[in-house]
Coordinates of C-alpha atoms in Angstrom, one line a residue:
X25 CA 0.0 0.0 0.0
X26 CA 2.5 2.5 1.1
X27 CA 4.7 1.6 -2.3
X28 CA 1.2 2.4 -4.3
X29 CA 0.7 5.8 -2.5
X30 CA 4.6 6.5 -2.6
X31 CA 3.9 5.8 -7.0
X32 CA 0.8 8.1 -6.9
X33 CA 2.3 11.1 -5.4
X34 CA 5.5 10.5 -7.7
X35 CA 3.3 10.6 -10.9
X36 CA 1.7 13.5 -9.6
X37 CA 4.8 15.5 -8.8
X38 CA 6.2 14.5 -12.2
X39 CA 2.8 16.0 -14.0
X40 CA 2.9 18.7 -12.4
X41 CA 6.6 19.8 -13.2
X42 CA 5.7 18.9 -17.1
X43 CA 2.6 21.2 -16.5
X44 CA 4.9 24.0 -14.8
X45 CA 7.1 24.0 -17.8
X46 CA 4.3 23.6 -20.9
X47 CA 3.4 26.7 -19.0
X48 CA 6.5 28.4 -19.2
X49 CA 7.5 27.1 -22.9
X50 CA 4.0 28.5 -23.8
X51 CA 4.4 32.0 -22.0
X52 CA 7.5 32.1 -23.8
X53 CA 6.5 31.3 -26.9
X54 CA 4.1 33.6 -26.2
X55 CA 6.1 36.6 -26.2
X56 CA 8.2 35.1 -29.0
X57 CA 5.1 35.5 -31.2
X58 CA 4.5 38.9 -30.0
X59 CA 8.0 40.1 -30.9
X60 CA 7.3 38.2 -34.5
X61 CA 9.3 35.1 -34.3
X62 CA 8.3 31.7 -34.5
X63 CA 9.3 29.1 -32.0
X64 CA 11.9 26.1 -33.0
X65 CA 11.5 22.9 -32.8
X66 CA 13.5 20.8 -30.4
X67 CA 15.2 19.3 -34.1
X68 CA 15.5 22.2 -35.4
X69 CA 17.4 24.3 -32.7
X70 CA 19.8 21.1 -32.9
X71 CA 20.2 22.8 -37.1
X72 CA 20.4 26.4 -35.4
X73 CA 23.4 25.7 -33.0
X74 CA 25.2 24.0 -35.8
X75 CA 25.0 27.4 -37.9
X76 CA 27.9 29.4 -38.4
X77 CA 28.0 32.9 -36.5
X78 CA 27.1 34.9 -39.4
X79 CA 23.5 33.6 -39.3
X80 CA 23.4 33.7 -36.4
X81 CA 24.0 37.2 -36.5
X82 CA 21.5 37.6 -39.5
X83 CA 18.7 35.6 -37.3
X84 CA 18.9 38.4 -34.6
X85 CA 18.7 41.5 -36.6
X86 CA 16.7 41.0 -39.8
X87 CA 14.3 39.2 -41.6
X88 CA 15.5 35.7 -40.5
X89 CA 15.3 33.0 -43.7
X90 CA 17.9 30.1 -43.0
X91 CA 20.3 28.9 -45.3
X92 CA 18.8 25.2 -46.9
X93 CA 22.0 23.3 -46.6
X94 CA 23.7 21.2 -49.2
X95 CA 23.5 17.8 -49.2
X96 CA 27.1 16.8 -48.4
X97 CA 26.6 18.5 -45.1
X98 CA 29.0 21.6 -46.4
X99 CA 26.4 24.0 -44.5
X100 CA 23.5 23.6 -41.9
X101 CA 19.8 24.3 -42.6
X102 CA 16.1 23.2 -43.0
X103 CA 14.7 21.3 -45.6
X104 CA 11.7 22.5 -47.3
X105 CA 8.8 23.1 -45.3
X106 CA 10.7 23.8 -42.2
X107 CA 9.9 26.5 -40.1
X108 CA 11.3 30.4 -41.1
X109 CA 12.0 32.7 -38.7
X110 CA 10.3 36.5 -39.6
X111 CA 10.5 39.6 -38.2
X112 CA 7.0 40.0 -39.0
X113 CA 6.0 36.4 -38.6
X114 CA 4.1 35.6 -42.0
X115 CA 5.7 32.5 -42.5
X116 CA 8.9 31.3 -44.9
X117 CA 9.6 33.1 -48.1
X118 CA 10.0 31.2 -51.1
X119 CA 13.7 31.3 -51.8
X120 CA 16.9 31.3 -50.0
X121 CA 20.2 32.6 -49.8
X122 CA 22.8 32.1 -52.3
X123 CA 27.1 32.6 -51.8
X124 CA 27.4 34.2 -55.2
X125 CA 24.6 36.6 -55.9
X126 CA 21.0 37.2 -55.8
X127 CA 18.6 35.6 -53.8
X128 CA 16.6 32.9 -55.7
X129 CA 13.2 33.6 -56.7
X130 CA 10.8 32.0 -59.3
X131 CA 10.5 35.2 -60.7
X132 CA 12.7 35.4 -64.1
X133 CA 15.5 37.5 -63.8
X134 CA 16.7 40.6 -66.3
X135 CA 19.9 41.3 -68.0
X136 CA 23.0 43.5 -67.1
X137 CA 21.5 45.4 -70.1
X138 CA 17.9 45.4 -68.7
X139 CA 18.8 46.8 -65.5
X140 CA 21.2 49.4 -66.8
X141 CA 18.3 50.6 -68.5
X142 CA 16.0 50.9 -65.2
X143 CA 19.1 52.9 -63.8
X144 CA 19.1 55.1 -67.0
X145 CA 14.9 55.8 -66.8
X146 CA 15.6 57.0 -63.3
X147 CA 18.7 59.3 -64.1
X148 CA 17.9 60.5 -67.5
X149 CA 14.5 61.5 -66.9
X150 CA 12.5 64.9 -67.4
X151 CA 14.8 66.4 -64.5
X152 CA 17.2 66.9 -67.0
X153 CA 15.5 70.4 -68.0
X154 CA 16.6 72.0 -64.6
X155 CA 20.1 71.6 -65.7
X156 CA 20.7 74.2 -67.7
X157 CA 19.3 76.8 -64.9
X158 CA 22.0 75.2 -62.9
X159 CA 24.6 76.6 -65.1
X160 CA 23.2 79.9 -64.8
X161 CA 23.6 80.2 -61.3
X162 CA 27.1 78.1 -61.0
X163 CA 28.9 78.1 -64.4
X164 CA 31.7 75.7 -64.7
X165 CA 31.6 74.6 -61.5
X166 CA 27.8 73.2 -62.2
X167 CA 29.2 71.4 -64.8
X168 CA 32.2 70.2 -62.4
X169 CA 29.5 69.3 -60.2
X170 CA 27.3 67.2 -62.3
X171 CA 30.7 64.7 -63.2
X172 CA 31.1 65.1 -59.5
X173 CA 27.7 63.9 -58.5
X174 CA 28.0 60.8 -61.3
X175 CA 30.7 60.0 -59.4
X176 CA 29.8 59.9 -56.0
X177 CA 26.5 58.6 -56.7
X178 CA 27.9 55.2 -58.8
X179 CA 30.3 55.4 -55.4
X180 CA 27.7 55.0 -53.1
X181 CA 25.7 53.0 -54.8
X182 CA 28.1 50.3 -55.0
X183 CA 28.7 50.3 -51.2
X184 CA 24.6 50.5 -51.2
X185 CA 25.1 46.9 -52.3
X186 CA 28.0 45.9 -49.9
X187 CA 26.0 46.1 -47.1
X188 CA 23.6 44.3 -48.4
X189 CA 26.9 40.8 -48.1
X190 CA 28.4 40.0 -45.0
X191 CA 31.3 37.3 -45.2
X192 CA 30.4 33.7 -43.7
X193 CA 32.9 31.4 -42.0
X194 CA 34.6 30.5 -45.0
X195 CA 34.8 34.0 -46.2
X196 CA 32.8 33.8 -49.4
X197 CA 29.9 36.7 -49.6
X198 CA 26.5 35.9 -49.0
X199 CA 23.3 38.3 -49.2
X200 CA 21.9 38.5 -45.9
X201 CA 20.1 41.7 -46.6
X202 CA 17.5 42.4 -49.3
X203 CA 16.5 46.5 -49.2
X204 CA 17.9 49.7 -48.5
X205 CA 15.2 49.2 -44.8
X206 CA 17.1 46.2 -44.7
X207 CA 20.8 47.9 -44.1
X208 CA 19.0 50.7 -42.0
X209 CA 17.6 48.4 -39.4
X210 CA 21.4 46.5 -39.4
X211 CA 22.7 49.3 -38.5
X212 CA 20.9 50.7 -36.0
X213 CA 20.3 47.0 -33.9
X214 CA 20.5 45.6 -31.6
X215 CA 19.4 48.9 -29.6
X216 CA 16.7 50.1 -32.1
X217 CA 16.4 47.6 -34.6
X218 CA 13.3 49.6 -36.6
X219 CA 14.7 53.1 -36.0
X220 CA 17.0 53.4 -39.4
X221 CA 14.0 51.6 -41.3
X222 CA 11.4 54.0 -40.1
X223 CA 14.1 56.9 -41.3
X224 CA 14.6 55.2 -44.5
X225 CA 10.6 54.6 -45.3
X226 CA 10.1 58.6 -44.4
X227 CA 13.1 59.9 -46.2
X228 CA 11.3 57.8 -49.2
X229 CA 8.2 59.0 -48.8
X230 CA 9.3 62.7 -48.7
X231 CA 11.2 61.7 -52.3
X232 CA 8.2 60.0 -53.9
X233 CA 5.7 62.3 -53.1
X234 CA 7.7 65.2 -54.3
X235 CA 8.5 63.7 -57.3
X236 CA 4.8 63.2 -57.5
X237 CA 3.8 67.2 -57.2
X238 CA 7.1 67.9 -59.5
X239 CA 5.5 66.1 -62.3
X240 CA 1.8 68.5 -61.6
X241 CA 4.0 71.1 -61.4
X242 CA 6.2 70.8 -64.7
X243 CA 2.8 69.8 -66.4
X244 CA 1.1 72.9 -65.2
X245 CA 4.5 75.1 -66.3
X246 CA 4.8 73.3 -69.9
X247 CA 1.3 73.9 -70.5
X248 CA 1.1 77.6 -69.7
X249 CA 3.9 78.4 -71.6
X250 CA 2.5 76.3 -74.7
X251 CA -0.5 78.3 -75.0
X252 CA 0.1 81.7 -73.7
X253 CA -3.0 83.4 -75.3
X254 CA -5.4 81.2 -73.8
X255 CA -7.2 82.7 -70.3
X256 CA -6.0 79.8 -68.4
X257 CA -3.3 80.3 -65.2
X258 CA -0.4 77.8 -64.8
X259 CA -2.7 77.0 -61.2
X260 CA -5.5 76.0 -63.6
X261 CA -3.5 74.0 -66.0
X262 CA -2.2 72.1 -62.8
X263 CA -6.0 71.3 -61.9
X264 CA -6.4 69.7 -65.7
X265 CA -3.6 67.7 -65.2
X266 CA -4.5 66.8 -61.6
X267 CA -8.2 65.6 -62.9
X268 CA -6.7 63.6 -65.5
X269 CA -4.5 61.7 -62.8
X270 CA -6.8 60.8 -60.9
X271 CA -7.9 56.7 -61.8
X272 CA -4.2 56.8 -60.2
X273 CA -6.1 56.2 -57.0
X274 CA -7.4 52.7 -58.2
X275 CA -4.6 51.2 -59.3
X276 CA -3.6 48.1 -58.4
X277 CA -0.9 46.9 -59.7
X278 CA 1.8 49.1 -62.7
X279 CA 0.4 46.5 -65.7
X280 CA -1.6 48.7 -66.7
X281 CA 1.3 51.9 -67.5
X282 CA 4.0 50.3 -67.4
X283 CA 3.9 49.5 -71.1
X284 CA 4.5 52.6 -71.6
X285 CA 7.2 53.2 -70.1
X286 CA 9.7 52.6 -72.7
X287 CA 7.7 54.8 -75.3
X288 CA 7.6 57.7 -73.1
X289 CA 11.7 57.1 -72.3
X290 CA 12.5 57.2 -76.1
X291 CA 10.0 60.4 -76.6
X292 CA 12.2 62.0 -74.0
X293 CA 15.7 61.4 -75.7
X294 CA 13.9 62.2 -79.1
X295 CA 12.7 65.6 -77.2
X296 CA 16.4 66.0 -76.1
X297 CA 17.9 65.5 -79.4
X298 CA 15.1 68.0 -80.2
X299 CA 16.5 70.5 -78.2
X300 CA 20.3 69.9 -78.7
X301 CA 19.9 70.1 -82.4
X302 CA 18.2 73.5 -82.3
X303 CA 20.9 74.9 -79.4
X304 CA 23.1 73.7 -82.2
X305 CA 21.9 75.8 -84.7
X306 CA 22.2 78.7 -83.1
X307 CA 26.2 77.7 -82.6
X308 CA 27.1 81.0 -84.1
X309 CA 25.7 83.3 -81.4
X310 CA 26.7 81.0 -78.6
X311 CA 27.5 83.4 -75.3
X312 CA 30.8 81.8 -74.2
X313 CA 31.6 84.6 -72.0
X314 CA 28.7 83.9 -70.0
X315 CA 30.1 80.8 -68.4
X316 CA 32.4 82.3 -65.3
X317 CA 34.1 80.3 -62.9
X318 CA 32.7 82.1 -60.2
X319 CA 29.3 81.1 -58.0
X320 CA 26.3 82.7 -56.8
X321 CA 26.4 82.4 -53.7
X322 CA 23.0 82.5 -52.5
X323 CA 21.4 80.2 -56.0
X324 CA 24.6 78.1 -56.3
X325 CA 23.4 75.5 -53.1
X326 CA 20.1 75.5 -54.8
X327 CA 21.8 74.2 -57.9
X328 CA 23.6 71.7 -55.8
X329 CA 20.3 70.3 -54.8
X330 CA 19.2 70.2 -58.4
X331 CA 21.9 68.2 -59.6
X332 CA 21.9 65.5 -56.8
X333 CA 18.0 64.9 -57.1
X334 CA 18.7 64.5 -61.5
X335 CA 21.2 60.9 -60.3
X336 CA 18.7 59.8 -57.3
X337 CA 18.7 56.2 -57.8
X338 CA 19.5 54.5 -54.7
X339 CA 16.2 53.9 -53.4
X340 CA 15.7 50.6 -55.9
X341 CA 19.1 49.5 -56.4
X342 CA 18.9 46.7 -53.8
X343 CA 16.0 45.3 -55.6
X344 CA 17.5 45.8 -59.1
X345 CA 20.9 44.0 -58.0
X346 CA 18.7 41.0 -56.6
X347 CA 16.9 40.4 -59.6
X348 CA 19.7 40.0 -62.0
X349 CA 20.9 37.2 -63.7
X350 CA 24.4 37.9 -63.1
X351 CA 24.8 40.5 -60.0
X352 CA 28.8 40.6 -60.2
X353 CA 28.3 42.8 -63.4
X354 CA 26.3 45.3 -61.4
X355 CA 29.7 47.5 -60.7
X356 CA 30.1 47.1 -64.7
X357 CA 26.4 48.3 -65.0
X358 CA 26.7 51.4 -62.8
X359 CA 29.4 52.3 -64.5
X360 CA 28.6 52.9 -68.0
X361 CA 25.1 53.9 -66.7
X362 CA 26.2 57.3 -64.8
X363 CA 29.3 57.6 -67.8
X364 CA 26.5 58.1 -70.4
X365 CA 24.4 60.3 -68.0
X366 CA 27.4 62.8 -67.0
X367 CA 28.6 63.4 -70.6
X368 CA 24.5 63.6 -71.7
X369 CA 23.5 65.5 -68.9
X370 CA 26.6 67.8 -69.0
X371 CA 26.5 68.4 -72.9
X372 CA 22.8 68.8 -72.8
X373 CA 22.8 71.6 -69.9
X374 CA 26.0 73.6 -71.6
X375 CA 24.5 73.8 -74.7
X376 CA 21.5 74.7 -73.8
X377 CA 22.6 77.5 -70.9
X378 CA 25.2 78.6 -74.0
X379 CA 22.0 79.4 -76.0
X380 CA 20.0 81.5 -73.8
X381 CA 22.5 82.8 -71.3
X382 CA 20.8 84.9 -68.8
X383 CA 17.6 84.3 -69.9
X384 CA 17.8 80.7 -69.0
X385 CA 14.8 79.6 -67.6
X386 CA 13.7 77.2 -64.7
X387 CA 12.4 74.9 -67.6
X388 CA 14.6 75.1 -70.6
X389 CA 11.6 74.0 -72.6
X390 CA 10.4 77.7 -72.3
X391 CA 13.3 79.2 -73.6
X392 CA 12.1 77.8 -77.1
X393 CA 10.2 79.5 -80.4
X394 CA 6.8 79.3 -79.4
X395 CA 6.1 77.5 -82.4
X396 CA 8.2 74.3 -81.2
X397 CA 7.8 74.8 -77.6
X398 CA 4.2 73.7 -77.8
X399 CA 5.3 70.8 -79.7
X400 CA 7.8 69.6 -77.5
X401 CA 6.2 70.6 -74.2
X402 CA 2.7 68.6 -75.0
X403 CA 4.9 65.3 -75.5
X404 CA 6.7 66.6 -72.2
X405 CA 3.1 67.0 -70.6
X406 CA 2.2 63.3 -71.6
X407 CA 5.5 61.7 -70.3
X408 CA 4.9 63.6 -67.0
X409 CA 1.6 62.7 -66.8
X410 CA 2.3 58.4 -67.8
X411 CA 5.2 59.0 -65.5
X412 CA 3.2 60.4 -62.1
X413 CA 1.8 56.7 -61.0
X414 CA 5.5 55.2 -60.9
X415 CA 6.5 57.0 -58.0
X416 CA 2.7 57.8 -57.0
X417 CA 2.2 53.5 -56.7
X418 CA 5.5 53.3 -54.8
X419 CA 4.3 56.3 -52.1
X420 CA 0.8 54.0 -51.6
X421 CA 2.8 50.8 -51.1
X422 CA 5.1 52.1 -48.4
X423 CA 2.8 54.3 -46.8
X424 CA 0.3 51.2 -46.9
X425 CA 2.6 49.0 -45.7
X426 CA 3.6 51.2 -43.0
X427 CA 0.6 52.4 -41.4
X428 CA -1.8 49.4 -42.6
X429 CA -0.5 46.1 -43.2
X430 CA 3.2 45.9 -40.8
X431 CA 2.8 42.7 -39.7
X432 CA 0.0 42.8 -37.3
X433 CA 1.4 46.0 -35.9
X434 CA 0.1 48.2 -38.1
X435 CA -1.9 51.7 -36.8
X436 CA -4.6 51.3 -39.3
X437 CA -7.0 48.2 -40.3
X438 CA -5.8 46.5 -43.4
X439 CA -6.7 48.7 -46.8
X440 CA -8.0 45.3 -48.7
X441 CA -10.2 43.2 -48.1
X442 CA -10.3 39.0 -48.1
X443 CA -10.9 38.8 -51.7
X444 CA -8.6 42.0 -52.7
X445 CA -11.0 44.6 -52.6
X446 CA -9.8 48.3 -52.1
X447 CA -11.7 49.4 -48.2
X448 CA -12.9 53.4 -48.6
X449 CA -10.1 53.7 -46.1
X450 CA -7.9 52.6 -48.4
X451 CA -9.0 54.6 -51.7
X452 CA -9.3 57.4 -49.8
X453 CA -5.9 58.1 -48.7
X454 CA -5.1 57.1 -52.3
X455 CA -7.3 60.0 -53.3
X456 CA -6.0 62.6 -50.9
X457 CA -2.5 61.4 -51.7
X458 CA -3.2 62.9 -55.4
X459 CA -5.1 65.9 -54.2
X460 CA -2.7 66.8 -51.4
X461 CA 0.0 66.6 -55.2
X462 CA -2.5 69.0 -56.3
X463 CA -2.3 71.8 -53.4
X464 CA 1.4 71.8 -53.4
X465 CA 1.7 72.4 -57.2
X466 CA -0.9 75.1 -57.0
X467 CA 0.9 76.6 -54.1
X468 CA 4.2 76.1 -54.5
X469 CA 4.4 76.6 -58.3
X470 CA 8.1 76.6 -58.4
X471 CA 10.0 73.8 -60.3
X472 CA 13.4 74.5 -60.1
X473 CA 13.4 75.3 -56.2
X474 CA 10.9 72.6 -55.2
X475 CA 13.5 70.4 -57.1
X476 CA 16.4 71.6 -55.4
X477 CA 14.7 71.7 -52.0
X478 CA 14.1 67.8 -52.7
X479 CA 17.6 67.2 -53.9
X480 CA 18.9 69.1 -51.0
X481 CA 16.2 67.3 -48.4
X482 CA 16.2 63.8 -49.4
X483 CA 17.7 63.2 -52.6
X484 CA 21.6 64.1 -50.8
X485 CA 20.4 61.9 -47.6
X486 CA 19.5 58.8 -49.6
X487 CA 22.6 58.8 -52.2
X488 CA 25.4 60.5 -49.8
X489 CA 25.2 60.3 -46.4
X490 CA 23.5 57.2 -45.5
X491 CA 25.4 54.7 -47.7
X492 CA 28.6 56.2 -46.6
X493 CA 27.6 56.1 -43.0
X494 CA 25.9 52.6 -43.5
X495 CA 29.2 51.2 -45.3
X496 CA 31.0 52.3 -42.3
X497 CA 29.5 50.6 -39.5
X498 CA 28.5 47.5 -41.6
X499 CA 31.8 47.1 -43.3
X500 CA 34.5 48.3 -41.1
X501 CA 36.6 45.4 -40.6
X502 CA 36.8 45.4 -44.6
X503 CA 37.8 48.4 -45.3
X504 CA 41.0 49.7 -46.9
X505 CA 42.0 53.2 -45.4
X506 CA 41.2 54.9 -48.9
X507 CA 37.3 53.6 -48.2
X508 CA 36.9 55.4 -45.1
X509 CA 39.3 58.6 -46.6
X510 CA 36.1 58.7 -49.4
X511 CA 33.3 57.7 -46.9
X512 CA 33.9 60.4 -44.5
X513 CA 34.8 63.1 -46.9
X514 CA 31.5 62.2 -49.3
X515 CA 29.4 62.6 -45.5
X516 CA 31.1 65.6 -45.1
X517 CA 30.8 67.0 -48.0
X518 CA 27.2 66.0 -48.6
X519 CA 25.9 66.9 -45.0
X520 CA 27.4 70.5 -45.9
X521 CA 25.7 70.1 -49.6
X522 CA 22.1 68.9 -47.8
X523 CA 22.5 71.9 -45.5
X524 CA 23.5 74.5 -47.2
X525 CA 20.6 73.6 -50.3
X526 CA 17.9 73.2 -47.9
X527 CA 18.1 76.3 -46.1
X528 CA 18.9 78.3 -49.7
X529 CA 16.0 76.6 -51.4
X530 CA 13.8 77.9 -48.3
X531 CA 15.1 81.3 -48.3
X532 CA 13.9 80.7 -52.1
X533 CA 10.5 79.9 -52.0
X534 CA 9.9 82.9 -49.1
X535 CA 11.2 85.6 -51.3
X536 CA 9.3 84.1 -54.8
X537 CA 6.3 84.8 -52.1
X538 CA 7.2 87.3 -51.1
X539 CA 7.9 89.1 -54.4
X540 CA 5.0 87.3 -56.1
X541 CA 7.4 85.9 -58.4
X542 CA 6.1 83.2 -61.1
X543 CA 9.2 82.2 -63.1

């Protein structure tokens, strides 16, 4: 009897411990889930500890895929259908890391060729016609500047991409980031993991939306000038082309425009060769003696921001490295891309400032016989207009993914619903997005210093001083002495660019208010 009882109160003790620690597992777990992460298996933590201390590393900071090991036991990982740790906790991605590139996706990749032509789009686009008003106000050192600013933004691009590699135990390269959030929130753990992302997303958002009103306001300018006889302000104009972009605010998906992306890319250089070729007809009374080699002070930091927002590229370049076929010829790519945009942009804004001198205007378009100008500008008008939802879409998606759909954390309930409709919520920030485009072109009417301001803002944060600080802290036991010489000087220089720009392109706007001036 008393060995029965003694077996009774053993069972019971031993129950009760397992219960004690499902608890604790659970309450664990528990918080686990709150923080995003999924719990291991007892199998699979045995996989984790044999990882090498660069994943382990990865796990901690950022979105946590693990590396599917080879089947000669060369590296450690989870087969197929294994669990995935997440920041967010939706579950495994699929694709996985490789040593000599891109991640894999089943999403075919592009070209060398394919991409360089992304990069192009986004540095040869309609910006282009603030050059020349550049010049004006800096001479040859704008010209100086724009090789300068090729330069340091292929620079930091490339560095962009190095901090998206760390080196594994055997000291081959491997991706272990995937977006320019990614790097930010590297950077900035363990302490606050989400700070440099949120910086990032906001910095992003400034740029985007910007572009966005730049577009209504170039629009609104080419159209004015077009048709100067008709009763019909440059505000008004803006309004037409606002109305016309509104279906913007049910769009989907980029299918439906992006077809057009190339025709409108081509229409632009033809307009430039347009331009060039009647600059050069005018060789003869070319004003040579105009171009000094001293500054304006007080428009030559406007300029500066200018220039930097015409190379802006950054932003995607994480994205377009990881969906190429061969990502070692990305340095190649960047290269020959921001080659053939210094030598176009800086021929393009030379000739054109040689040809109208002082009376260079803030777009160059204007400068032309009225007879072409209308020409050219209603082509410029369409591209501008095919060209808003690019950077309009991209606005939505971070703003929706930030305030609507972050993982369960979001502010806001979720903008679709379970079959993929757009909520009212939802098409109504979409629609306040464009009007809000509207206001600021109607009030702030000015392209050139809206443009610098931009450049100045966001444009010399995202392509100078991030990726040089970012290269710095996430590559420091890499780098050569020369890499942190041109780090540091490009933060310097750029922090005094961004500073300087900003506070000119303010002093700007307040005195074209101030003065009621329109051009």
């Amino acid at each position: 009897m008393a060995h029965l009882i003694r077996h009774k109160l053993t069972n019971k003790l031993t129950n009760a411990a397992h219960t004690v620690s499902n608890k604790s597992q659970a309450k664990v777990s528990g918080v686990f889930a709150r923080l995003g992460f999924q719990a291991a298996t007892d199998e699979e933590g045995l996989g984790f500890a044999e990882c090498d201390d660069l994943d382990y590393d990865y796990r901690q900071g950022m979105q946590m895929d693990v590396i599917q090991g080879d089947e000669e036991g060369g590296e450690c990982g989870l087969e197929d259908g294994d669990t995935h740790y997440q920041r967010d906790g939706t579950g495994h991605r699929p694709q996985a890391l490789k040593t000599e590139g891109s991640l894999v996706e089943d999403k075919p990749k592009i070209t060398s060729w394919e991409a360089g032509w992304n990069v192009t789009n986004a540095i040869q686009g309609m910006f282009v016609l603030g050059l020349p008003y550049a010049i004006l106000h800096g001479g040859y050192l704008g010209l100086f500047l724009i090789i300068f600013a090729a330069v340091v933004c292929c620079y930091t691009g490339k560095i962009l991409i190095a901090c998206l590699y760390e080196e594994n135990e055997d000291g081959i390269k491997v991706r272990v980031r995937d977006s320019y959030v990614d790097v930010a929130n590297a950077c900035c753990a363990p302490r606050f993991p989400a700070l440099g992302g949120h910086v990032v997303n906001v910095a992003q958002i400034i740029e985007l939306v910007m572009t966005c009103i730049l577009y209504v306001v170039v629009s609104g300018n080419l159209m004015y000038n077009s048709f100067p006889g008709l009763p019909v302000s440059q505000k008004a104009w803006s309004v037409v082309a606002t109305a016309a972009l509104l279906p913007c605010a049910f769009l989907k998906n980029l299918k439906a425009v992006s077809k057009f992306s190339l025709l409108c890319t081509l229409a632009h250089f033809v307009i430039n060769v347009l331009v060039i070729a009647y600059c050069l007809s005018r060789a003869r009374e070319w004003a040579w003696e105009k171009v000094k080699f001293y500054i304006d002070v007080k428009k030559f930091p406007i300029s500066i921001g200018i220039i930097v927002f015409s190379y802006t590229s950054q932003i995607f370049l994480p994205s377009l490295e990881g969906n190429m076929q061969k990502p070692s010829e990305f340095h190649c790519m960047m290269d020959w891309t921001h080659i053939a945009a210094c030598v176009l942009k800086g021929l393009f804004a030379l000739v054109a400032y040689l040809t109208w001198a002082d009376a260079t205007k803030e777009v160059i378009t204007d400068n032309l016989p009225s007879a072409i100008r209308a020409v050219v500008n209603l082509f410029l008008v369409a591209k501008a207009l095919l060209s808003y939802p690019l950077p309009f879409f991209a606005a939505v998606e971070v703003l929706e993914k930030s305030l609507f759909q972050d993982g369960g954390r979001a502010l806001f309930p979720d903008c679709y619903g379970p079959s993929g409709q757009l909520k009212s919520w939802g098409l109504g920030l979409r629609v306040g997005l464009v009007v809000f485009t509207l206001l600021m072109a109607v009030f702030v009417p000015h392209f050139a210093l809206l443009m610098g301001l931009t450049g100045s803002l966001t444009g010399a944060g995202l392509c100078f001083l991030l990726p040089s600080l970012f290269h710095l802290k996430l590559q420091w036991r890499n780098l050569l002495w020369h890499h942190v010489f041109f780090d540091v000087s490009i933060f310097v220089i750029g922090g005094i660019c961004a500073i300087s720009g900003f506070i000119h392109s303010i002093e700007g706007l307040i005195e074209a208010f101030k003065y009621n001036i329109h051009d």
